[in-house]
Coordinates of N, CA and C in Angstrom, one line a residue:
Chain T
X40 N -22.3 -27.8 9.2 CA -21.8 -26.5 9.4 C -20.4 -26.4 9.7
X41 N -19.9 -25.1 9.8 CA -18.9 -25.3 10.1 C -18.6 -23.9 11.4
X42 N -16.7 -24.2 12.0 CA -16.6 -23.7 13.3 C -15.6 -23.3 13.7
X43 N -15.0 -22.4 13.3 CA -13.1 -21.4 13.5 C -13.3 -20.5 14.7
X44 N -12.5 -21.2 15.6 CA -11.8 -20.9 16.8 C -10.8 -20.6 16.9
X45 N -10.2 -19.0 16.9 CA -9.1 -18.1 17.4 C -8.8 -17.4 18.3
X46 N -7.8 -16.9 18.7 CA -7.4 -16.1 19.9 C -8.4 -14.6 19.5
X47 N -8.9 -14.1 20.5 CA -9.3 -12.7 20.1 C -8.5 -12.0 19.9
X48 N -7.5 -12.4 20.8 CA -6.5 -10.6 20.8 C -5.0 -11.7 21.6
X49 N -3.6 -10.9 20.9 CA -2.7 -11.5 21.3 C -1.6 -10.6 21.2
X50 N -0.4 -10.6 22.0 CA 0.2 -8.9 22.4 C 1.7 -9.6 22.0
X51 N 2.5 -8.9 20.9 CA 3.7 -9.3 21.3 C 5.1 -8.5 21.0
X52 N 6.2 -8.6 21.2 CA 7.6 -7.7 21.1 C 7.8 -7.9 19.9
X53 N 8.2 -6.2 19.2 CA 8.9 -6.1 17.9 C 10.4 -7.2 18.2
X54 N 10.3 -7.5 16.9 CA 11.9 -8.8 16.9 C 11.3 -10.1 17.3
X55 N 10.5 -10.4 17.9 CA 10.2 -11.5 18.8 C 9.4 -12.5 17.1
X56 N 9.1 -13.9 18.2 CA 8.0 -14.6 16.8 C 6.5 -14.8 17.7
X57 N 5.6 -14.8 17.2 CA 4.5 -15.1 17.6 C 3.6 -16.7 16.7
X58 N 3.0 -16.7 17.5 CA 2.2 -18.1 16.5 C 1.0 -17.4 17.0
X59 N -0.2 -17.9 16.2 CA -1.4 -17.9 15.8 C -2.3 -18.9 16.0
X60 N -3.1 -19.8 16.2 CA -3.7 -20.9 16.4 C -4.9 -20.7 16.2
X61 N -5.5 -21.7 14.7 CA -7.0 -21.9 14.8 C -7.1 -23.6 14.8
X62 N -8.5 -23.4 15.0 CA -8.7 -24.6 15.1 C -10.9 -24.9 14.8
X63 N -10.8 -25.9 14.2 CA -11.7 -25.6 13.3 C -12.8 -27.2 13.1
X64 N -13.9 -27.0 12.6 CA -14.5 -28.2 12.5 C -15.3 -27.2 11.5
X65 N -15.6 -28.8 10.6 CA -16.1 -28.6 9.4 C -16.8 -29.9 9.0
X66 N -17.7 -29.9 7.8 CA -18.4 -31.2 7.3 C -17.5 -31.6 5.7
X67 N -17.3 -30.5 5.8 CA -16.0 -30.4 4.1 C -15.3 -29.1 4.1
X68 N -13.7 -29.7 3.1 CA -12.8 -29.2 3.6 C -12.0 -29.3 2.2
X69 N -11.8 -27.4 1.8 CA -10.6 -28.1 0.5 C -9.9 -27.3 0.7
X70 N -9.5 -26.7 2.0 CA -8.3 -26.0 2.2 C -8.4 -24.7 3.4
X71 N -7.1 -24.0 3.9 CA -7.2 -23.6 4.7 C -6.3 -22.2 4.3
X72 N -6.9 -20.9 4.6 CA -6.5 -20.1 3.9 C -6.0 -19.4 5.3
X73 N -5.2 -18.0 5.3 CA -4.9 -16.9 6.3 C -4.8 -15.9 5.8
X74 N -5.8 -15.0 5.9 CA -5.5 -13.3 5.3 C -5.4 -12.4 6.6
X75 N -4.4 -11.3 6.3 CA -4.3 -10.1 7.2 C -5.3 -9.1 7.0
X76 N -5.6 -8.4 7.9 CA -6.6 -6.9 8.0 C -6.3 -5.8 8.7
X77 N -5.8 -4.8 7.9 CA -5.2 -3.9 9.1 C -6.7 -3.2 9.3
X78 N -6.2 -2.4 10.5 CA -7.5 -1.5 10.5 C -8.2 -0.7 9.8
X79 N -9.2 -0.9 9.4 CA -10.1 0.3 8.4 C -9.3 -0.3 6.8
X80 N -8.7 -1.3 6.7 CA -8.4 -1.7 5.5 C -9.4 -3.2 4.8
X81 N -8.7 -3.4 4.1 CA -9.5 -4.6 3.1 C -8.3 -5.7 3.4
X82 N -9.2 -6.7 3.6 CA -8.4 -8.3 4.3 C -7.1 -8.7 2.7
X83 N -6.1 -8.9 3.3 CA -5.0 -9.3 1.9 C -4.6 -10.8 2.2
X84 N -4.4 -11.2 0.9 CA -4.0 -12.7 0.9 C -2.7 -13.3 1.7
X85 N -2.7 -14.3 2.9 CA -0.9 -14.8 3.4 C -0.7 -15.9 3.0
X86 N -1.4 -16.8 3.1 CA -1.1 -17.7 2.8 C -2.3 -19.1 2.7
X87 N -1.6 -20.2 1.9 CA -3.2 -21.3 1.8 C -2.4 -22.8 2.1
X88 N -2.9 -23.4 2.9 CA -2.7 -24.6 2.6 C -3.8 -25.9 2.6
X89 N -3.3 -27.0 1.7 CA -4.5 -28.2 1.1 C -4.2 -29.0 1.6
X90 N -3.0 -29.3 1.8 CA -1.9 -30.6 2.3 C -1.4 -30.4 4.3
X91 N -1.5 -31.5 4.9 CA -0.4 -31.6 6.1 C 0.7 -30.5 5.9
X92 N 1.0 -29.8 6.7 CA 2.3 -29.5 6.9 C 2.8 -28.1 7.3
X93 N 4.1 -27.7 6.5 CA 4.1 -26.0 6.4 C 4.8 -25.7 5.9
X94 N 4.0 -24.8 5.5 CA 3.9 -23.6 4.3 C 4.6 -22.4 4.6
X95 N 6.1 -22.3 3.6 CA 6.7 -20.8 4.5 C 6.6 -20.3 3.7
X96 N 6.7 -18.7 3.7 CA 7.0 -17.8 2.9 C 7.3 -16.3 3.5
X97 N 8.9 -16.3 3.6 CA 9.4 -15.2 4.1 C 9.4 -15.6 5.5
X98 N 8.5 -13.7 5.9 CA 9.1 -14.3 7.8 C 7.4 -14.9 8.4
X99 N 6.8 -15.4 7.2 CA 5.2 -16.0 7.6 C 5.6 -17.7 7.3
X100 N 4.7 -18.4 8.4 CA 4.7 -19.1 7.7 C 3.0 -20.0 8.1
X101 N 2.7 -21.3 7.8 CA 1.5 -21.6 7.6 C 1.5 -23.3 8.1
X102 N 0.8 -23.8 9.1 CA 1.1 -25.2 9.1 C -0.4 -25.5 9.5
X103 N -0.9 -26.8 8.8 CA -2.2 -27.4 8.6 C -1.9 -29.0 9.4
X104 N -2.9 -28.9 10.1 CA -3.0 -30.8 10.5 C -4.3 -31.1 10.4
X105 N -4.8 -31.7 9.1 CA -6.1 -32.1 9.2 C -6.7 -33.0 9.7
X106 N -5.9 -34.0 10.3 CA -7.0 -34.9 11.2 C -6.9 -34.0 12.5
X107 N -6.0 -33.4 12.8 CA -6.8 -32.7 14.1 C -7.9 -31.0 14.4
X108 N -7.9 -31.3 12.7 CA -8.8 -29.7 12.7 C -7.5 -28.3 13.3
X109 N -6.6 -28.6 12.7 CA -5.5 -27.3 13.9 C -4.8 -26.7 12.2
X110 N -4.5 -25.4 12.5 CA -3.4 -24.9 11.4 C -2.8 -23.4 12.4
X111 N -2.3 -23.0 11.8 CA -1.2 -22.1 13.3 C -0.7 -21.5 12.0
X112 N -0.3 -19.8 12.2 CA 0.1 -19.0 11.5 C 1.4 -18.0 12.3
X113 N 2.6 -18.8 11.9 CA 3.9 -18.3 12.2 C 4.4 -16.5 11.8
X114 N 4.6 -16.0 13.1 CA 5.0 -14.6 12.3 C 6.4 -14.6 12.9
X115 N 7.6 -14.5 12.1 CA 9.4 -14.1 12.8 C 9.4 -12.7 12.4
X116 N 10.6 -12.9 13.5 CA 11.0 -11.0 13.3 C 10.0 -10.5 13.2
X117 N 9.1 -9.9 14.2 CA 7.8 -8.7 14.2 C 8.2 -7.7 14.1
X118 N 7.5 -6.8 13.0 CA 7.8 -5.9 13.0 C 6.5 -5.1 13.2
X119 N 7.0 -3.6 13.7 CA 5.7 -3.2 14.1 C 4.4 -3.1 13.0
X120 N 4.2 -3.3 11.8 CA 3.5 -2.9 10.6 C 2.6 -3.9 10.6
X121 N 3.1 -5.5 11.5 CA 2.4 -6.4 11.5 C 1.4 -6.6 12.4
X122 N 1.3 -5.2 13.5 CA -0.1 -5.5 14.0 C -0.9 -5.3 13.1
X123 N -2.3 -6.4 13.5 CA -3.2 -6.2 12.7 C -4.2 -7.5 13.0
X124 N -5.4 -7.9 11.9 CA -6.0 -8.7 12.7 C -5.8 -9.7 11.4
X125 N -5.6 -11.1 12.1 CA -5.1 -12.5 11.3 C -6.5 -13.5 11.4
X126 N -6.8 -13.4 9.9 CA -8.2 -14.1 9.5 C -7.9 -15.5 9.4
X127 N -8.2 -16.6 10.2 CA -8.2 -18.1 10.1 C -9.4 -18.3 9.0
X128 N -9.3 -18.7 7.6 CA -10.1 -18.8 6.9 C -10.4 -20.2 6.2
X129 N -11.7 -20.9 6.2 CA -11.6 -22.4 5.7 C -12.5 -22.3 4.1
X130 N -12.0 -23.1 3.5 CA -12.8 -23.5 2.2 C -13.5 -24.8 2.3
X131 N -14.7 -24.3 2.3 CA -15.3 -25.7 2.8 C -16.2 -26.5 1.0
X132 N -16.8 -26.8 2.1 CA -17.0 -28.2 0.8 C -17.9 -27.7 -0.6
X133 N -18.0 -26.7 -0.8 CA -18.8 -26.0 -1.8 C -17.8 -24.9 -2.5
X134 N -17.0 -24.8 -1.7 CA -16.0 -23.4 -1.8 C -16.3 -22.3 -2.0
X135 N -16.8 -22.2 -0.8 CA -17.1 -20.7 -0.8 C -16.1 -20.9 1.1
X136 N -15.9 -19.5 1.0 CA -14.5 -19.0 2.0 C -15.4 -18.6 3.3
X137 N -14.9 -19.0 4.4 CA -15.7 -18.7 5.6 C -14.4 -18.7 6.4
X138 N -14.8 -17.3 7.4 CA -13.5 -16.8 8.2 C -14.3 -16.7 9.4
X139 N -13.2 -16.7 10.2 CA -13.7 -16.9 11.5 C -12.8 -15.4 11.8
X140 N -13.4 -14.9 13.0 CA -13.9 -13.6 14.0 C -12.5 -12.8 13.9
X141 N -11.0 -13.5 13.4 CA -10.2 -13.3 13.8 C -9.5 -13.1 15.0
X142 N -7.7 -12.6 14.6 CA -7.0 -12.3 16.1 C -6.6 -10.9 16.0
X143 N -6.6 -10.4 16.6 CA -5.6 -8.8 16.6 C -4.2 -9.2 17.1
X144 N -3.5 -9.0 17.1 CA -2.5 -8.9 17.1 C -1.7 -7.3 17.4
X145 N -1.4 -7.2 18.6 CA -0.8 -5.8 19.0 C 1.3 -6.1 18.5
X146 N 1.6 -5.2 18.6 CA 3.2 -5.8 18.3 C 3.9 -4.1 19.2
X147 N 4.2 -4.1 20.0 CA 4.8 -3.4 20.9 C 6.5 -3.5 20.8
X148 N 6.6 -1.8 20.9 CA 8.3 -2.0 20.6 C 8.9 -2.4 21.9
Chain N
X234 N -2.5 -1.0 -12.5 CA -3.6 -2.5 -11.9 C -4.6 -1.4 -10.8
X235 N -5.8 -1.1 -11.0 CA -6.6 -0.3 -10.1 C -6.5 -1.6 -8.9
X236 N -6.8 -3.1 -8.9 CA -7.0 -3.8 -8.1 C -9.1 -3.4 -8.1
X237 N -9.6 -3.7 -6.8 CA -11.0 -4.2 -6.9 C -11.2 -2.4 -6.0
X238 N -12.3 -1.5 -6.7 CA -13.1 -0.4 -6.6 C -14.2 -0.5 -6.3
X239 N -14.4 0.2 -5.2 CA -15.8 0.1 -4.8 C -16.3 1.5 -4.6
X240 N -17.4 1.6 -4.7 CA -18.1 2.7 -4.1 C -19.5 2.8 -3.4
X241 N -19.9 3.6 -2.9 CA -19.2 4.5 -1.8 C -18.9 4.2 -0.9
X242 N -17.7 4.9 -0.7 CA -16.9 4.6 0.5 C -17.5 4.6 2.1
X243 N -18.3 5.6 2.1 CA -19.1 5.5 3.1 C -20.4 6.3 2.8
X244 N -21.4 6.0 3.8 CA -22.8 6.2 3.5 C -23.6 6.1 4.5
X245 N -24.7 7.0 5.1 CA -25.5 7.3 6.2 C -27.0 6.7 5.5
X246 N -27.5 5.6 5.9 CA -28.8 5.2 5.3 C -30.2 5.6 7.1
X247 N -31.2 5.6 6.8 CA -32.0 5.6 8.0 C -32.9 4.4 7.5
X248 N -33.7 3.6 8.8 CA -34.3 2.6 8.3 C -35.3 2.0 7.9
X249 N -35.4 1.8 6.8 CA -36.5 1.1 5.8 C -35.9 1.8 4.3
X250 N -34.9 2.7 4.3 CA -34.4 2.8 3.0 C -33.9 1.8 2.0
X251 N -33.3 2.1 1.5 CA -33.1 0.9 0.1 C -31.3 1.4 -0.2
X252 N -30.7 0.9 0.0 CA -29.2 1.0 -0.5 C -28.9 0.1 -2.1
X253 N -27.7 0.9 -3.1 CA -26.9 0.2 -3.6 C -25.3 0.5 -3.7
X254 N -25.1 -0.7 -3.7 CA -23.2 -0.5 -3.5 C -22.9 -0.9 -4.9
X255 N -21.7 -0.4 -5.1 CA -21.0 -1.2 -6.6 C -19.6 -1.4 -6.3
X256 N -19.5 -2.5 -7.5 CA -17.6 -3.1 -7.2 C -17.4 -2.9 -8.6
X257 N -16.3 -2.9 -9.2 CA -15.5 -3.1 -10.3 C -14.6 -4.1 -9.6
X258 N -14.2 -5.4 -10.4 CA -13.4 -6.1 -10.1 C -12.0 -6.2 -10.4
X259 N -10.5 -6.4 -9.9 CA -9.2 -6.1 -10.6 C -9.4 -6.9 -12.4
X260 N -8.6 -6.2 -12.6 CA -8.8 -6.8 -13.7 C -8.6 -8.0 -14.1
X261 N -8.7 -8.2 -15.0 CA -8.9 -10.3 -15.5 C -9.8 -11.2 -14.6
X262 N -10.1 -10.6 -14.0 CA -11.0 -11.4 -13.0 C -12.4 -11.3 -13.3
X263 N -13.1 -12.4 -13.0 CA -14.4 -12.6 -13.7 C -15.7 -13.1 -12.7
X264 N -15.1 -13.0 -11.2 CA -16.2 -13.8 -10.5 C -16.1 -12.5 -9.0
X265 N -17.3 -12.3 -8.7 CA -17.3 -11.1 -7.9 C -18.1 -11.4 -6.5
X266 N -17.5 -11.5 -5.1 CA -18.2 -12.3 -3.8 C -18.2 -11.0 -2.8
X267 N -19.4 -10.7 -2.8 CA -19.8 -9.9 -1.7 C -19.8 -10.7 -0.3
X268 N -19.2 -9.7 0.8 CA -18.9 -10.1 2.2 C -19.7 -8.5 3.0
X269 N -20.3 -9.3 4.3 CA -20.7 -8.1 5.0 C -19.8 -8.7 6.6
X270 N -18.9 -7.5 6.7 CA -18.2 -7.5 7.9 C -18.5 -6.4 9.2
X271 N -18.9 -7.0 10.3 CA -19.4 -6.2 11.7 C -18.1 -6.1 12.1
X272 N -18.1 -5.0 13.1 CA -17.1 -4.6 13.7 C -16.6 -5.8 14.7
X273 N -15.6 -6.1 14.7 CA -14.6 -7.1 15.2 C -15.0 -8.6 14.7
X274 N -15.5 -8.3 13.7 CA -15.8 -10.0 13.1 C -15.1 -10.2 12.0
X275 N -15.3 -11.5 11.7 CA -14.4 -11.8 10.6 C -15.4 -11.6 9.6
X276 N -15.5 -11.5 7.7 CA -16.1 -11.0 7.0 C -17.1 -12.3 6.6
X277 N -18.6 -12.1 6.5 CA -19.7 -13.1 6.1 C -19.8 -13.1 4.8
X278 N -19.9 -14.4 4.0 CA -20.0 -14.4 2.9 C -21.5 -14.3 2.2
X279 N -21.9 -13.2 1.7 CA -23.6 -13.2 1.2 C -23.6 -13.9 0.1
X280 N -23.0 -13.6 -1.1 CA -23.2 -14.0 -2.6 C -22.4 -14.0 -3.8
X281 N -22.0 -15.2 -4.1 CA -21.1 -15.0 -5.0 C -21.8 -14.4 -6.8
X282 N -21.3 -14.1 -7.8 CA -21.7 -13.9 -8.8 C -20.5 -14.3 -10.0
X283 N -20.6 -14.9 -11.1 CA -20.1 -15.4 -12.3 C -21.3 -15.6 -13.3
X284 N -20.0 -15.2 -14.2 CA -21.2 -14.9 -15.8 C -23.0 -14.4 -15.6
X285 N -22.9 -13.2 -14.6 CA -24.0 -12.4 -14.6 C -25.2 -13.4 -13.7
X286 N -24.6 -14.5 -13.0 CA -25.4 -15.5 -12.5 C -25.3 -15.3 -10.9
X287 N -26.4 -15.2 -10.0 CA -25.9 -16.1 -8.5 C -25.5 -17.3 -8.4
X288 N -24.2 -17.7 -8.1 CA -24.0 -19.0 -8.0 C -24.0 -19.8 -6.5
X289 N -23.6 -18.2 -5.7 CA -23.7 -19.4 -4.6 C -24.2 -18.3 -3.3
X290 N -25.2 -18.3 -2.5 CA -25.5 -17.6 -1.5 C -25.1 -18.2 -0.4
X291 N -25.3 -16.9 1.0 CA -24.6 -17.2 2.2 C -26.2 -17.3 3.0
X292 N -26.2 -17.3 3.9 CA -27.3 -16.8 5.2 C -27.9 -15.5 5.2
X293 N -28.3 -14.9 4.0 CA -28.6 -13.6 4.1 C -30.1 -13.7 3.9
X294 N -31.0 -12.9 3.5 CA -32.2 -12.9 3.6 C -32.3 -12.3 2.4
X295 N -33.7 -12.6 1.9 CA -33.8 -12.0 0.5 C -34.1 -10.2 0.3
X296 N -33.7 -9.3 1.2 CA -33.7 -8.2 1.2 C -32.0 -8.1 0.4
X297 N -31.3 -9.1 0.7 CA -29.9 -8.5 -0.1 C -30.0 -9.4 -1.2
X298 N -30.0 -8.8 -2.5 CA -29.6 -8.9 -4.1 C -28.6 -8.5 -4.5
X299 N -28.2 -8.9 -5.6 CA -27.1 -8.4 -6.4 C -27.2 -8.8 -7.9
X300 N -26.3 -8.0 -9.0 CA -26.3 -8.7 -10.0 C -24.9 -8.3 -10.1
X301 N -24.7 -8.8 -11.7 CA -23.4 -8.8 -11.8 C -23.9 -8.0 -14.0
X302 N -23.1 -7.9 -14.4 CA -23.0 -6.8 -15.6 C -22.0 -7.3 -16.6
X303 N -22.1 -7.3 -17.8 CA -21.3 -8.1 -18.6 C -20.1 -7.5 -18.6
X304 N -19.4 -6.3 -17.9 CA -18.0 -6.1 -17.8 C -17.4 -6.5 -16.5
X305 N -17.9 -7.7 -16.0 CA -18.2 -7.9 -14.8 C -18.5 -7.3 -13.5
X306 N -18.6 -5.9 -13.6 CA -18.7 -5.3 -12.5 C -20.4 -5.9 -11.7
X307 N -20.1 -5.4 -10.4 CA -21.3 -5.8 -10.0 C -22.0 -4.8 -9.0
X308 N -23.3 -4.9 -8.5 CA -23.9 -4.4 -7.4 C -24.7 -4.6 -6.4
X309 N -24.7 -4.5 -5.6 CA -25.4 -5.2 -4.3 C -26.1 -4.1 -3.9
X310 N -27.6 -4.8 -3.9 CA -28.8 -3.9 -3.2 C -29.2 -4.8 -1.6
X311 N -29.2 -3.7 -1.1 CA -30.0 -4.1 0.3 C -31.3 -3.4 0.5
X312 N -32.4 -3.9 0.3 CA -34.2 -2.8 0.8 C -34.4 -3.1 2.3
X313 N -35.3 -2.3 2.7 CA -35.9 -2.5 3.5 C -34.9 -2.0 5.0
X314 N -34.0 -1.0 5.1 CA -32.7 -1.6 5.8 C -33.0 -1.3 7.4
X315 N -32.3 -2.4 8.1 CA -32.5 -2.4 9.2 C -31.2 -1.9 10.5
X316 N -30.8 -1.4 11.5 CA -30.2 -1.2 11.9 C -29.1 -1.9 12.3
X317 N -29.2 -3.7 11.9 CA -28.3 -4.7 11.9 C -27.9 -4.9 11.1
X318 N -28.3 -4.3 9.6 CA -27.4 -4.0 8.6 C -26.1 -3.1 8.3
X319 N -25.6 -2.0 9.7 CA -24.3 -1.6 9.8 C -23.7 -2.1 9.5
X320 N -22.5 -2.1 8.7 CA -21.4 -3.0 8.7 C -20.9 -2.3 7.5
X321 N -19.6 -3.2 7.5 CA -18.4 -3.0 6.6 C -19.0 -4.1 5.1
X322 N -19.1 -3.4 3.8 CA -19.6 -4.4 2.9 C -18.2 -4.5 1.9
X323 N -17.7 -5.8 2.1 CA -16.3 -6.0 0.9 C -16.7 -6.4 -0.1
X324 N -16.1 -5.7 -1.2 CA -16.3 -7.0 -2.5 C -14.9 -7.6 -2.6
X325 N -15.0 -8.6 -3.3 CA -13.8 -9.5 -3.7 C -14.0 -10.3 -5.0
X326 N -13.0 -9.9 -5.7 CA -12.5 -10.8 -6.8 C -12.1 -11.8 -7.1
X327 N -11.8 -12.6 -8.1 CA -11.0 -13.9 -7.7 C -11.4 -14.2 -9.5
X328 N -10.9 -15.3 -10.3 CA -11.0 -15.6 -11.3 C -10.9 -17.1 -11.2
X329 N -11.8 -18.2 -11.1 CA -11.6 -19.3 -11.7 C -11.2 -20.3 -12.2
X330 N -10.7 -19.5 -13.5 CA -9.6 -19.9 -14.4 C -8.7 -20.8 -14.2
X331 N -8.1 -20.4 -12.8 CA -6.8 -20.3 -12.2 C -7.3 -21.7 -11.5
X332 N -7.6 -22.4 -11.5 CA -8.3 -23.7 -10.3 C -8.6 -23.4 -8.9
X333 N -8.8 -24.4 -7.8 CA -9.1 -24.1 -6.8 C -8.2 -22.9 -6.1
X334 N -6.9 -23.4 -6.2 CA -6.0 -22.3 -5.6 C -6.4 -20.7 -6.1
X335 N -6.1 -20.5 -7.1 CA -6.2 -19.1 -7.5 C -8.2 -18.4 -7.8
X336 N -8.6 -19.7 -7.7 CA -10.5 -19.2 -8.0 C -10.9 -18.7 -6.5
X337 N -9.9 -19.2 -5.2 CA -10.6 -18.8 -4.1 C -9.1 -17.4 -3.6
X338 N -8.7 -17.2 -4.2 CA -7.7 -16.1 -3.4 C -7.8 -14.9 -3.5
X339 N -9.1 -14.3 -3.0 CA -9.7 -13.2 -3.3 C -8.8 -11.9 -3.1
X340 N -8.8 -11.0 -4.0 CA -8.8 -9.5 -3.8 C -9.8 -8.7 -3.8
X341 N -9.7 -8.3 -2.4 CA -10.9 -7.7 -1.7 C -10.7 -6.1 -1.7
X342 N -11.4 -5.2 -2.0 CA -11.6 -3.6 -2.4 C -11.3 -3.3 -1.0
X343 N -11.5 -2.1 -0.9 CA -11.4 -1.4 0.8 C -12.7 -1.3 1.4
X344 N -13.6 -1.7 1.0 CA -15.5 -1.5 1.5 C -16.4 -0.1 1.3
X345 N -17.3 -0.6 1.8 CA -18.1 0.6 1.8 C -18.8 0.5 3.2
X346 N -18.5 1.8 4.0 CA -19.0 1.1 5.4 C -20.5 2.1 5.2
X347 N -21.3 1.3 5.7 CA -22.6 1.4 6.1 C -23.4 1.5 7.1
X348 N -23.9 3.0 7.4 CA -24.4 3.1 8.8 C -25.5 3.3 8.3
X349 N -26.6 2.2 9.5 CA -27.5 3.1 9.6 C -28.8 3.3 10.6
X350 N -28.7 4.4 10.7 CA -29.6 5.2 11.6 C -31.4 5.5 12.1

């Protein structure tokens, strides 16, 4: 089976950076995805990674450590548009997509 | 580019009725994964569908079906419905084609939320 552990809820200042942190156990593993969900919306794609490491793009960015089950979702410069809630999502061994509970994320001016 | 269409957007069911939902998928895309999302959860994966087939199910119970339609749009039926069937139902698209990377990077519709009473 498998097991995605995130923050419920995490508060932070427009301008500021925040991190994200999941952390996860699995029996198979072909990758590690992050979608946003604003409220009353449909979850959109941020970012995927297969490999160690990290993955930027723009002011997101994405870092995976697979021997320790951890990957962390970097947000710079907050701006307010980016509250919302941050899906820690795994592709496990069949590939089919399994998200864990998510974070909300508040972003206060 | 419509992107992935669903309908109805929302809908009042009471329980033991019978529901169906429908998705159209964005276009070029050929593989259609129904998700049922509770309030403050992350979205459950019920069933995937390609070339009119179930290919892959989640933990759901055989009250939820679906097919899928040679223009690939699809439909998900729920019978029997129960009051833990509330929720938010996403469809999501994705194409294959594209390999691992692009077969799992779903575009997901806006849902159809489902109460019922």
């Amino acid at each position: 089976g498998q097991n995605i552990d995130q923050p419920t809820e995490m508060t932070a200042t427009e301008g500021a950076i925040v991190q994200i942190n999941c952390t996860y156990q699995t029996s198979g593993f072909n990758g590690l995805f992050w979608y946003q969900q604003h409220a009353g919306e449909a979850p959109t794609f941020l970012s995927y990674n297969v490999l160690d490491g990290l993955e930027e793009k723009g002011r997101f960015s994405s870092f995976l450590s697979r021997s320790k089950g951890y990957s962390y979702l970097l947000l710079k410069e907050l701006q307010m548009k980016d509250s919302a809630s941050y899906l820690c999502t795994l592709l496990d061994s069949s590939y089919k997509l399994i998200f864990g509970s998510g974070t909300r994320l508040l972003v206060r001016p | 580019d419509a992107g992935v269409t669903q309908s109805p957007t929302h809908l009042i069911k009471t329980r033991g009725q019978q529901v169906t939902l429908r998705c159209s998928p964005k276009s070029g895309h050929d593989t259609v994964s129904w998700y049922q999302q509770a309030l403050g959860q992350g979205p459950q994966f019920i069933f995937q569908y390609y070339e009119e087939e179930e290919r892959q199910r989640g933990n759901f119970p055989d009250r939820f079906s679906g097919h899928q339609f040679p223009n690939y749009s699809s439909e998900l039926n729920v019978n029997a419905l129960l009051l833990g069937d509330s929720a938010l139902y996403l469809c999501a698209s994705s194409s294959p084609g594209q390999g691992t990377f692009g077969a799992n990077v779903l575009t997901f519709g806006a849902g159809s939320r489902l109460t019922v009473l």
